Amino acid sequence: MINEADGVFPAVCPLDCPDTCGLLVHKKEGKIVKVTGNPDHPITKGAICNKVRNMTERVYHDERVLYPLRRTGAKGEGRFERITWEEAVQEITGRYKTIIGEHGAEAILPYSFYGNMGILSVDGMDRRFFNALGASQLEQTICNAAGNAGWKYTMGANRGTVPEETEHADVIIVWGGNIISTNMHQVVLAEKARKAGAKVIVIDVHRNRTAQWADWFIPLYPGTDAALALGMMHVLFERGMTDDAFLAQFTVGHEELREHVKDYTPERVSIITGVPAEDIVKLAEIYGQAEAGYIHIGNGLQHHDNGGMNVRAVACLPALTGAWTKRGGGAAKSNGGYASFNSDALERPDLRENPEARSINMNQIGNALHDEKQPIKAMFVYCSNPLVVAPDTKWVQQGFAREDLFTVVHDLFMTDTAKYADIILPATSTFENTDLYSSYWHQYVQIQEPVIAPLGEAKSNVEVFSLLGRAMGFDEAAFSETELSMIEDALDNPESPYMNSLSLEALQEQRFVKLDMSAYDEFLNHLPTPSGKIELYSKTMTEAGLPPMPVYAPLQEGYDGEHRAVEGDLYPLMFLSPPNHNFLNSTFGNVPKHQKMEKHPMLHIHPQDAEPRDIEDGELVVVYNGRGTYELTAKVGDSMLPGTVISQGLWWEGENGKQRANMLTPDRLSDMGKGATFFSTTVQVTKKTLEPVIQQ
Ligand SMILES: Nc1nc2c(c(=O)[nH]1)N[C@H]1C(S)=C(S)[C@@H](COP(=O)(O)OP(=O)(O)OC[C@H]3O[C@@H](n4cnc5c(=O)[nH]c(N)nc54)[C@H](O)[C@@H]3O)O[C@H]1N2
Ligand SMILES: Nc1nc2c(c(=O)[nH]1)N[C@H]1C(S)=C(S)[C@@H](COP(=O)(O)OP(=O)(O)OC[C@H]3O[C@@H](n4cnc5c(=O)[nH]c(N)nc54)[C@H](O)[C@@H]3O)O[C@H]1N2
Ligand code: SF4
Ligand SMILES: [Mo]
């Protein structure tokens, strides 16, 4: 039910951000005028980021798509005409029926990610629809799949130290995460710890905002984190700084690991990582002597060819020191495994007649769209913007340009992807919806109920997929279920000990309800690994064809272990494109206020790399490799080690398609988890006035 009154209403931030803030939406004359942090939310505590403080601009943006549209121009041109919902639904279901008749349902592929983290929106009615349709399935591994796999081999589930505890740590290592921009409330907690005397160490390839805030910043070469962690283990074992009682009780494989890390001397690790040997020793000593060391494992170190192993190696560290038993100590990669909703009830896999339907990896959508043997004939894109976020943009774009491909995009905006749609459907913003949210970092579950009426003819994901389901003739009650009833389905999961505290009533009354965390203290005694212990040696990994213990493996595209790029002469520099401060992936990339705060796409380049190329600060440069080109402004400085160049933010295509970082990135999959390898990329950089010499 939409609240017609003015006033201040509770809401939830729907963005793919670990903080999942509780919000207050301020409404005047029926319109949202301000968005603030909810002071009562135990993690948000009234503070939210700049992106969402400016959310009203996005909600009421002139360019919001408010009506269904049908393409009138060429694919990619962006010319559309307004149609009715009836026409849109008829066209979509008509095309789907024809495609299923001619090619089978697997010729239809949904493509989605977490543009809205609401469980009903992205793991709810949408899944029911594609299950009932029998469509191809999507491996959603673009974000954290490699790291999660590496963590899980070691710890069993996506569960680690909970946020509030981290204020009791005395050493905090932020490893490959730019938390000032991407997890601001962890910074607040770390600041509390710091006031009590804790030291903050940042290990990253870039002196970003977080590194500038740290007590000690350790720059390293990209994709060498496993080597650094192994070097630390070497020192910890050698100097007797391990907690042997903990190792004996809670781990398997510590004796094998002790032998194994003997090879990773600080001197050898220094050559691999670029970190001076004495700093490796000092880092291990600070960590080994900490009372309660906490490691925040970010996403950066796992977007690599060897990303799973990087996280696996770092995840072993707290087991060596026994930090897990100390208040505030331990580590977290993702805490998404505490809240576990009843996904069978939500997604209804039982509606699918072809459980063996093929799965397509979302990182390789370009390849899938070029597959002629079992072609994809229809795509349904929602909560994602693949033409900006997926690797190897040119290849993906060629796929989307196929004349025989029928594409529907459901979004709030005419994204770069929507320009390739045959039909665009207008999506509501979160403030127009009912949905259920959990965080992959903190333990509060929240409900969103509509604060304003849908703008124009926008519809939520739940509405769209139930409408399409009914129009396809799916007569199961699942397609008429209300949002509130779906929330009750989701909460009903007696198998999870963490869900006992939740009910729809409690959520509606309190807005945020903490998971039942009584099992947390027993966490180490019930690790869901095959041995029930922390697996420093993993037989499961051997079975999967992986080394059973952490190792350093050089990148396929990147440095070879001695800081020489594999394709040295052609593409000697490593190119990294992590998120920026004011966008959320590609979201906000079209909002003038956010664009202004980020100025323009910028390439951070070291003076030692700029000088031989005659590149000056502020000058336009072209970054290129065999996949494509990206034009940006050079920012010459020493914020990374020589040989690495960095551009933050997923900008939209820009004039003549010059602005996308993913033009340069590979669609190879990571060592485990079938994850993305965005950051294992080599390039050349030249002044804009010179022609790039591109070789395939
Ligand atoms: N402002 C903002 N916040 C966001 C997002 C956003 O786009 N903007 N995106 C959201 C999403 S979806 C996610 S997954 C998270 C991601 O947030 P984070 O966990 O912070 O991960 P990234 O920003 O991808 O990368 C973090 C850092 O890793 C560094 N890095 C790259 N390669 C390596 C390496 O080999 N080793 C090491 N040690 N560091 C490396 C990068 O330089 C970067 O500073 O943030 C979420 N929050
Ligand atoms: N080069 C490079 N590429 C990257 C990354 C990187 O660091 N570097 N990061 C990667 C990571 S970690 C991630 S998670 C992915 C993120 O990739 P995506 O999940 O695609 O994220 P966004 O670009 O934010 O796109 C989300 C889209 O969903 C739309 N949307 C929002 N709410 C709704 C809704 O309720 N319904 C519908 N139908 N649509 C909605 C938004 O308007 C937006 O267009 O990008 C990846 N790509
Ligand atoms: S983007 Fe993150 S920090 Fe900003 S309001 Fe949303 S959840 Fe909070
Ligand atoms: Mo992500």
mmCIF file of N, CA and C in Angstrom, residues 95-198:
data_model
loop_
_atom_site.group_PDB
_atom_site.id
_atom_site.type_symbol
_atom_site.label_atom_id
_atom_site.label_comp_id
_atom_site.label_asym_id
_atom_site.label_seq_id
_atom_site.Cartn_x
_atom_site.Cartn_y
_atom_site.Cartn_z
ATOM 1 N N ARG A 95 6.569 -13.467 -29.080
ATOM 2 C CA ARG A 95 7.912 -13.839 -29.559
ATOM 3 C C ARG A 95 8.438 -15.058 -28.802
ATOM 4 N N TYR A 96 8.209 -15.079 -27.487
ATOM 5 C CA TYR A 96 8.704 -16.205 -26.690
ATOM 6 C C TYR A 96 8.057 -17.513 -27.147
ATOM 7 N N LYS A 97 6.758 -17.450 -27.412
ATOM 8 C CA LYS A 97 6.076 -18.690 -27.828
ATOM 9 C C LYS A 97 6.649 -19.182 -29.164
ATOM 10 N N THR A 98 6.880 -18.253 -30.091
ATOM 11 C CA THR A 98 7.441 -18.646 -31.385
ATOM 12 C C THR A 98 8.842 -19.235 -31.201
ATOM 13 N N ILE A 99 9.662 -18.557 -30.394
ATOM 14 C CA ILE A 99 11.047 -19.017 -30.193
ATOM 15 C C ILE A 99 11.058 -20.399 -29.538
ATOM 16 N N ILE A 100 10.212 -20.576 -28.536
ATOM 17 C CA ILE A 100 10.156 -21.884 -27.860
ATOM 18 C C ILE A 100 9.737 -22.964 -28.867
ATOM 19 N N GLY A 101 8.756 -22.635 -29.716
ATOM 20 C CA GLY A 101 8.293 -23.591 -30.733
ATOM 21 C C GLY A 101 9.408 -23.956 -31.705
ATOM 22 N N GLU A 102 10.184 -22.963 -32.106
ATOM 23 C CA GLU A 102 11.186 -23.221 -33.145
ATOM 24 C C GLU A 102 12.526 -23.711 -32.609
ATOM 25 N N HIS A 103 12.918 -23.200 -31.435
ATOM 26 C CA HIS A 103 14.278 -23.483 -30.942
ATOM 27 C C HIS A 103 14.316 -24.094 -29.550
ATOM 28 N N GLY A 104 13.186 -24.159 -28.884
ATOM 29 C CA GLY A 104 13.173 -24.638 -27.496
ATOM 30 C C GLY A 104 13.397 -23.474 -26.533
ATOM 31 N N ALA A 105 12.959 -23.687 -25.286
ATOM 32 C CA ALA A 105 12.982 -22.586 -24.305
ATOM 33 C C ALA A 105 14.401 -22.156 -23.936
ATOM 34 N N GLU A 106 15.365 -23.063 -24.103
ATOM 35 C CA GLU A 106 16.739 -22.691 -23.742
ATOM 36 C C GLU A 106 17.330 -21.640 -24.678
ATOM 37 N N ALA A 107 16.603 -21.320 -25.750
ATOM 38 C CA ALA A 107 17.060 -20.230 -26.615
ATOM 39 C C ALA A 107 16.788 -18.870 -25.969
ATOM 40 N N ILE A 108 16.089 -18.883 -24.821
ATOM 41 C CA ILE A 108 15.819 -17.625 -24.093
ATOM 42 C C ILE A 108 16.751 -17.560 -22.881
ATOM 43 N N LEU A 109 17.397 -16.425 -22.694
ATOM 44 C CA LEU A 109 18.341 -16.270 -21.575
ATOM 45 C C LEU A 109 18.025 -15.029 -20.752
ATOM 46 N N PRO A 110 17.770 -15.215 -19.444
ATOM 47 C CA PRO A 110 17.696 -14.028 -18.577
ATOM 48 C C PRO A 110 19.101 -13.552 -18.252
ATOM 49 N N TYR A 111 19.281 -12.243 -18.158
ATOM 50 C CA TYR A 111 20.603 -11.706 -17.768
ATOM 51 C C TYR A 111 20.355 -10.678 -16.672
ATOM 52 N N SER A 112 20.739 -11.027 -15.447
ATOM 53 C CA SER A 112 20.462 -10.105 -14.341
ATOM 54 C C SER A 112 21.581 -10.138 -13.334
ATOM 55 N N PHE A 113 21.687 -9.035 -12.586
ATOM 56 C CA PHE A 113 22.542 -9.058 -11.409
ATOM 57 C C PHE A 113 21.844 -8.283 -10.300
ATOM 58 N N TYR A 114 22.584 -7.566 -9.467
ATOM 59 C CA TYR A 114 21.970 -7.010 -8.264
ATOM 60 C C TYR A 114 21.855 -5.486 -8.305
ATOM 61 N N GLY A 115 21.401 -4.941 -9.451
ATOM 62 C CA GLY A 115 21.116 -3.505 -9.555
ATOM 63 C C GLY A 115 20.136 -3.083 -8.475
ATOM 64 N N ASN A 116 19.308 -4.004 -8.048
ATOM 65 C CA ASN A 116 18.442 -3.836 -6.883
ATOM 66 C C ASN A 116 18.613 -5.121 -6.082
ATOM 67 N N MET A 117 19.030 -4.995 -4.833
ATOM 68 C CA MET A 117 19.340 -6.176 -4.022
ATOM 69 C C MET A 117 18.089 -6.817 -3.409
ATOM 70 N N GLY A 118 16.918 -6.258 -3.698
ATOM 71 C CA GLY A 118 15.689 -6.805 -3.109
ATOM 72 C C GLY A 118 15.501 -8.248 -3.531
ATOM 73 N N ILE A 119 15.266 -9.081 -2.536
ATOM 74 C CA ILE A 119 15.215 -10.509 -2.771
ATOM 75 C C ILE A 119 14.016 -10.899 -3.653
ATOM 76 N N LEU A 120 12.909 -10.137 -3.549
ATOM 77 C CA LEU A 120 11.756 -10.458 -4.399
ATOM 78 C C LEU A 120 12.036 -10.051 -5.844
ATOM 79 N N SER A 121 12.882 -9.029 -6.002
ATOM 80 C CA SER A 121 13.156 -8.491 -7.333
ATOM 81 C C SER A 121 14.108 -9.351 -8.133
ATOM 82 N N VAL A 122 15.116 -9.917 -7.455
ATOM 83 C CA VAL A 122 16.167 -10.596 -8.214
ATOM 84 C C VAL A 122 16.328 -12.074 -7.887
ATOM 85 N N ASP A 123 15.695 -12.523 -6.830
ATOM 86 C CA ASP A 123 15.719 -13.960 -6.525
ATOM 87 C C ASP A 123 14.307 -14.422 -6.209
ATOM 88 N N GLY A 124 13.314 -13.842 -6.881
ATOM 89 C CA GLY A 124 11.928 -14.126 -6.527
ATOM 90 C C GLY A 124 11.070 -14.419 -7.744
ATOM 91 N N MET A 125 10.159 -13.478 -8.025
ATOM 92 C CA MET A 125 9.207 -13.699 -9.124
ATOM 93 C C MET A 125 9.921 -13.900 -10.459
ATOM 94 N N ASP A 126 11.054 -13.244 -10.632
ATOM 95 C CA ASP A 126 11.827 -13.393 -11.874
ATOM 96 C C ASP A 126 12.229 -14.850 -12.079
ATOM 97 N N ARG A 127 12.712 -15.473 -10.989
ATOM 98 C CA ARG A 127 13.160 -16.868 -11.093
ATOM 99 C C ARG A 127 11.980 -17.784 -11.403
ATOM 100 N N ARG A 128 10.852 -17.495 -10.747
ATOM 101 C CA ARG A 128 9.665 -18.321 -11.021
ATOM 102 C C ARG A 128 9.355 -18.295 -12.516
ATOM 103 N N PHE A 129 9.407 -17.077 -13.079
ATOM 104 C CA PHE A 129 9.053 -16.927 -14.493
ATOM 105 C C PHE A 129 10.011 -17.724 -15.393
ATOM 106 N N PHE A 130 11.303 -17.548 -15.177
ATOM 107 C CA PHE A 130 12.247 -18.230 -16.069
ATOM 108 C C PHE A 130 12.290 -19.739 -15.807
ATOM 109 N N ASN A 131 11.981 -20.149 -14.590
ATOM 110 C CA ASN A 131 11.864 -21.583 -14.312
ATOM 111 C C ASN A 131 10.671 -22.174 -15.061
ATOM 112 N N ALA A 132 9.534 -21.499 -14.954
ATOM 113 C CA ALA A 132 8.332 -22.024 -15.623
ATOM 114 C C ALA A 132 8.535 -22.018 -17.144
ATOM 115 N N LEU A 133 9.253 -21.007 -17.623
ATOM 116 C CA LEU A 133 9.522 -20.920 -19.062
ATOM 117 C C LEU A 133 10.465 -22.043 -19.520
ATOM 118 N N GLY A 134 11.367 -22.462 -18.605
ATOM 119 C CA GLY A 134 12.379 -23.459 -18.984
ATOM 120 C C GLY A 134 13.576 -22.820 -19.668
ATOM 121 N N ALA A 135 13.788 -21.529 -19.398
ATOM 122 C CA ALA A 135 14.858 -20.777 -20.069
ATOM 123 C C ALA A 135 16.239 -21.289 -19.664
ATOM 124 N N SER A 136 17.260 -20.890 -20.427
ATOM 125 C CA SER A 136 18.643 -21.154 -20.022
ATOM 126 C C SER A 136 18.890 -20.480 -18.685
ATOM 127 N N GLN A 137 19.869 -21.029 -17.938
ATOM 128 C CA GLN A 137 20.169 -20.463 -16.626
ATOM 129 C C GLN A 137 21.446 -19.631 -16.729
ATOM 130 N N LEU A 138 21.591 -18.700 -15.793
ATOM 131 C CA LEU A 138 22.736 -17.788 -15.834
ATOM 132 C C LEU A 138 23.631 -18.035 -14.624
ATOM 133 N N GLU A 139 24.929 -18.249 -14.886
ATOM 134 C CA GLU A 139 25.891 -18.314 -13.771
ATOM 135 C C GLU A 139 26.249 -16.885 -13.389
ATOM 136 N N GLN A 140 25.792 -16.477 -12.200
ATOM 137 C CA GLN A 140 25.931 -15.058 -11.818
ATOM 138 C C GLN A 140 27.241 -14.843 -11.060
ATOM 139 N N THR A 141 28.327 -14.897 -11.796
ATOM 140 C CA THR A 141 29.651 -14.929 -11.153
ATOM 141 C C THR A 141 30.474 -13.680 -11.461
ATOM 142 N N ILE A 142 29.808 -12.564 -11.734
ATOM 143 C CA ILE A 142 30.563 -11.371 -12.161
ATOM 144 C C ILE A 142 31.230 -10.654 -10.993
ATOM 145 N N CYS A 143 30.737 -10.890 -9.776
ATOM 146 C CA CYS A 143 31.173 -10.053 -8.649
ATOM 147 C C CYS A 143 32.227 -10.736 -7.777
ATOM 148 N N ASN A 144 31.800 -11.698 -6.985
ATOM 149 C CA ASN A 144 32.685 -12.201 -5.932
ATOM 150 C C ASN A 144 32.865 -13.716 -5.968
ATOM 151 N N ALA A 145 32.593 -14.339 -7.123
ATOM 152 C CA ALA A 145 32.556 -15.804 -7.177
ATOM 153 C C ALA A 145 33.917 -16.440 -6.881
ATOM 154 N N ALA A 146 34.981 -15.856 -7.422
ATOM 155 C CA ALA A 146 36.302 -16.457 -7.219
ATOM 156 C C ALA A 146 36.672 -16.400 -5.746
ATOM 157 N N GLY A 147 36.515 -15.234 -5.154
ATOM 158 C CA GLY A 147 36.882 -15.049 -3.752
ATOM 159 C C GLY A 147 36.026 -15.910 -2.834
ATOM 160 N N ASN A 148 34.744 -15.967 -3.131
ATOM 161 C CA ASN A 148 33.872 -16.802 -2.288
ATOM 162 C C ASN A 148 34.299 -18.257 -2.346
ATOM 163 N N ALA A 149 34.692 -18.719 -3.537
ATOM 164 C CA ALA A 149 35.118 -20.113 -3.671
ATOM 165 C C ALA A 149 36.377 -20.344 -2.837
ATOM 166 N N GLY A 150 37.336 -19.419 -2.928
ATOM 167 C CA GLY A 150 38.581 -19.551 -2.164
ATOM 168 C C GLY A 150 38.329 -19.529 -0.662
ATOM 169 N N TRP A 151 37.422 -18.669 -0.263
ATOM 170 C CA TRP A 151 37.052 -18.593 1.162
ATOM 171 C C TRP A 151 36.385 -19.890 1.609
ATOM 172 N N LYS A 152 35.447 -20.372 0.784
ATOM 173 C CA LYS A 152 34.667 -21.550 1.185
ATOM 174 C C LYS A 152 35.510 -22.812 1.278
ATOM 175 N N TYR A 153 36.493 -22.966 0.386
ATOM 176 C CA TYR A 153 37.379 -24.135 0.521
ATOM 177 C C TYR A 153 38.048 -24.121 1.890
ATOM 178 N N THR A 154 38.307 -22.934 2.385
ATOM 179 C CA THR A 154 39.032 -22.794 3.652
ATOM 180 C C THR A 154 38.101 -22.832 4.856
ATOM 181 N N MET A 155 36.992 -22.074 4.774
ATOM 182 C CA MET A 155 36.133 -21.852 5.951
ATOM 183 C C MET A 155 34.747 -22.495 5.833
ATOM 184 N N GLY A 156 34.396 -22.989 4.664
ATOM 185 C CA GLY A 156 33.145 -23.727 4.523
ATOM 186 C C GLY A 156 31.931 -22.927 4.093
ATOM 187 N N ALA A 157 31.756 -21.704 4.578
ATOM 188 C CA ALA A 157 30.570 -20.913 4.204
ATOM 189 C C ALA A 157 30.932 -19.437 4.250
ATOM 190 N N ASN A 158 30.080 -18.621 3.614
ATOM 191 C CA ASN A 158 30.295 -17.177 3.618
ATOM 192 C C ASN A 158 29.929 -16.579 4.966
ATOM 193 N N ARG A 159 30.675 -16.980 5.946
ATOM 194 C CA ARG A 159 30.443 -16.437 7.278
ATOM 195 C C ARG A 159 31.803 -16.121 7.894
ATOM 196 N N GLY A 160 31.906 -14.925 8.433
ATOM 197 C CA GLY A 160 33.157 -14.519 9.082
ATOM 198 C C GLY A 160 32.841 -13.600 10.238
ATOM 199 N N THR A 161 33.833 -12.828 10.642
ATOM 200 C CA THR A 161 33.670 -11.902 11.767
ATOM 201 C C THR A 161 32.523 -10.928 11.467
ATOM 202 N N VAL A 162 31.653 -10.689 12.439
ATOM 203 C CA VAL A 162 30.543 -9.762 12.196
ATOM 204 C C VAL A 162 31.032 -8.330 12.471
ATOM 205 N N PRO A 163 30.431 -7.350 11.761
ATOM 206 C CA PRO A 163 30.975 -5.989 11.780
ATOM 207 C C PRO A 163 31.189 -5.398 13.168
ATOM 208 N N GLU A 164 30.167 -5.474 14.024
ATOM 209 C CA GLU A 164 30.255 -4.754 15.304
ATOM 210 C C GLU A 164 31.454 -5.214 16.121
ATOM 211 N N GLU A 165 31.868 -6.470 15.921
ATOM 212 C CA GLU A 165 32.992 -6.982 16.699
ATOM 213 C C GLU A 165 34.303 -6.307 16.312
ATOM 214 N N THR A 166 34.375 -5.846 15.044
ATOM 215 C CA THR A 166 35.672 -5.392 14.531
ATOM 216 C C THR A 166 36.184 -4.140 15.245
ATOM 217 N N GLU A 167 35.309 -3.452 15.962
ATOM 218 C CA GLU A 167 35.807 -2.280 16.706
ATOM 219 C C GLU A 167 36.695 -2.715 17.875
ATOM 220 N N HIS A 168 36.714 -4.014 18.182
ATOM 221 C CA HIS A 168 37.575 -4.519 19.259
ATOM 222 C C HIS A 168 38.914 -5.048 18.744
ATOM 223 N N ALA A 169 39.140 -4.972 17.434
ATOM 224 C CA ALA A 169 40.418 -5.460 16.892
ATOM 225 C C ALA A 169 41.531 -4.472 17.238
ATOM 226 N N ASP A 170 42.764 -4.959 17.323
ATOM 227 C CA ASP A 170 43.875 -4.011 17.555
ATOM 228 C C ASP A 170 44.775 -3.861 16.325
ATOM 229 N N VAL A 171 44.626 -4.767 15.357
ATOM 230 C CA VAL A 171 45.257 -4.562 14.049
ATOM 231 C C VAL A 171 44.189 -4.875 13.004
ATOM 232 N N ILE A 172 43.975 -3.932 12.100
ATOM 233 C CA ILE A 172 42.979 -4.149 11.049
ATOM 234 C C ILE A 172 43.696 -4.068 9.707
ATOM 235 N N ILE A 173 43.629 -5.166 8.964
ATOM 236 C CA ILE A 173 44.235 -5.161 7.630
ATOM 237 C C ILE A 173 43.108 -5.097 6.600
ATOM 238 N N VAL A 174 43.124 -4.062 5.793
ATOM 239 C CA VAL A 174 42.146 -3.956 4.704
ATOM 240 C C VAL A 174 42.875 -4.413 3.453
ATOM 241 N N TRP A 175 42.453 -5.569 2.947
ATOM 242 C CA TRP A 175 43.230 -6.236 1.904
ATOM 243 C C TRP A 175 42.439 -6.212 0.602
ATOM 244 N N GLY A 176 42.837 -5.332 -0.322
ATOM 245 C CA GLY A 176 42.171 -5.279 -1.635
ATOM 246 C C GLY A 176 40.736 -4.805 -1.568
ATOM 247 N N GLY A 177 40.476 -3.838 -0.698
ATOM 248 C CA GLY A 177 39.128 -3.261 -0.606
ATOM 249 C C GLY A 177 39.246 -1.770 -0.374
ATOM 250 N N ASN A 178 38.519 -0.985 -1.179
ATOM 251 C CA ASN A 178 38.599 0.475 -1.041
ATOM 252 C C ASN A 178 37.450 0.949 -0.169
ATOM 253 N N ILE A 179 37.498 0.599 1.130
ATOM 254 C CA ILE A 179 36.295 0.704 1.964
ATOM 255 C C ILE A 179 35.799 2.130 2.212
ATOM 256 N N ILE A 180 36.658 3.123 2.045
ATOM 257 C CA ILE A 180 36.126 4.495 2.226
ATOM 258 C C ILE A 180 35.034 4.740 1.182
ATOM 259 N N SER A 181 35.221 4.162 -0.007
ATOM 260 C CA SER A 181 34.222 4.330 -1.060
ATOM 261 C C SER A 181 33.185 3.214 -1.084
ATOM 262 N N THR A 182 33.554 2.010 -0.652
ATOM 263 C CA THR A 182 32.680 0.860 -0.924
ATOM 264 C C THR A 182 32.071 0.201 0.315
ATOM 265 N N ASN A 183 32.451 0.640 1.518
ATOM 266 C CA ASN A 183 31.930 -0.017 2.732
ATOM 267 C C ASN A 183 32.159 0.953 3.902
ATOM 268 N N MET A 184 31.533 2.152 3.786
ATOM 269 C CA MET A 184 31.901 3.271 4.670
ATOM 270 C C MET A 184 31.682 2.996 6.154
ATOM 271 N N HIS A 185 30.700 2.132 6.469
ATOM 272 C CA HIS A 185 30.464 1.891 7.903
ATOM 273 C C HIS A 185 31.519 0.978 8.524
ATOM 274 N N GLN A 186 32.250 0.224 7.691
ATOM 275 C CA GLN A 186 33.405 -0.503 8.217
ATOM 276 C C GLN A 186 34.497 0.493 8.619
ATOM 277 N N VAL A 187 34.567 1.595 7.889
ATOM 278 C CA VAL A 187 35.546 2.633 8.239
ATOM 279 C C VAL A 187 35.190 3.236 9.598
ATOM 280 N N VAL A 188 33.898 3.463 9.818
ATOM 281 C CA VAL A 188 33.459 4.023 11.104
ATOM 282 C C VAL A 188 33.873 3.083 12.244
ATOM 283 N N LEU A 189 33.651 1.791 12.045
ATOM 284 C CA LEU A 189 34.012 0.814 13.083
ATOM 285 C C LEU A 189 35.530 0.747 13.278
ATOM 286 N N ALA A 190 36.262 0.814 12.171
ATOM 287 C CA ALA A 190 37.727 0.770 12.265
ATOM 288 C C ALA A 190 38.250 2.024 12.970
ATOM 289 N N GLU A 191 37.574 3.146 12.750
ATOM 290 C CA GLU A 191 37.977 4.387 13.426
ATOM 291 C C GLU A 191 37.814 4.258 14.942
ATOM 292 N N LYS A 192 36.743 3.582 15.337
ATOM 293 C CA LYS A 192 36.513 3.347 16.773
ATOM 294 C C LYS A 192 37.662 2.531 17.342
ATOM 295 N N ALA A 193 38.020 1.474 16.599
ATOM 296 C CA ALA A 193 39.124 0.621 17.037
ATOM 297 C C ALA A 193 40.414 1.443 17.114
ATOM 298 N N ARG A 194 40.565 2.290 16.125
ATOM 299 C CA ARG A 194 41.788 3.090 16.051
ATOM 300 C C ARG A 194 41.905 4.036 17.247
ATOM 301 N N LYS A 195 40.762 4.623 17.632
ATOM 302 C CA LYS A 195 40.765 5.521 18.809
ATOM 303 C C LYS A 195 41.223 4.756 20.043
ATOM 304 N N ALA A 196 40.945 3.449 20.053
ATOM 305 C CA ALA A 196 41.360 2.627 21.195
ATOM 306 C C ALA A 196 42.777 2.081 20.993
ATOM 307 N N GLY A 197 43.446 2.540 19.933
ATOM 308 C CA GLY A 197 44.852 2.171 19.762
ATOM 309 C C GLY A 197 45.151 1.239 18.602
ATOM 310 N N ALA A 198 44.139 0.817 17.862
ATOM 311 C CA ALA A 198 44.378 -0.129 16.759
ATOM 312 C C ALA A 198 45.144 0.532 15.615
#
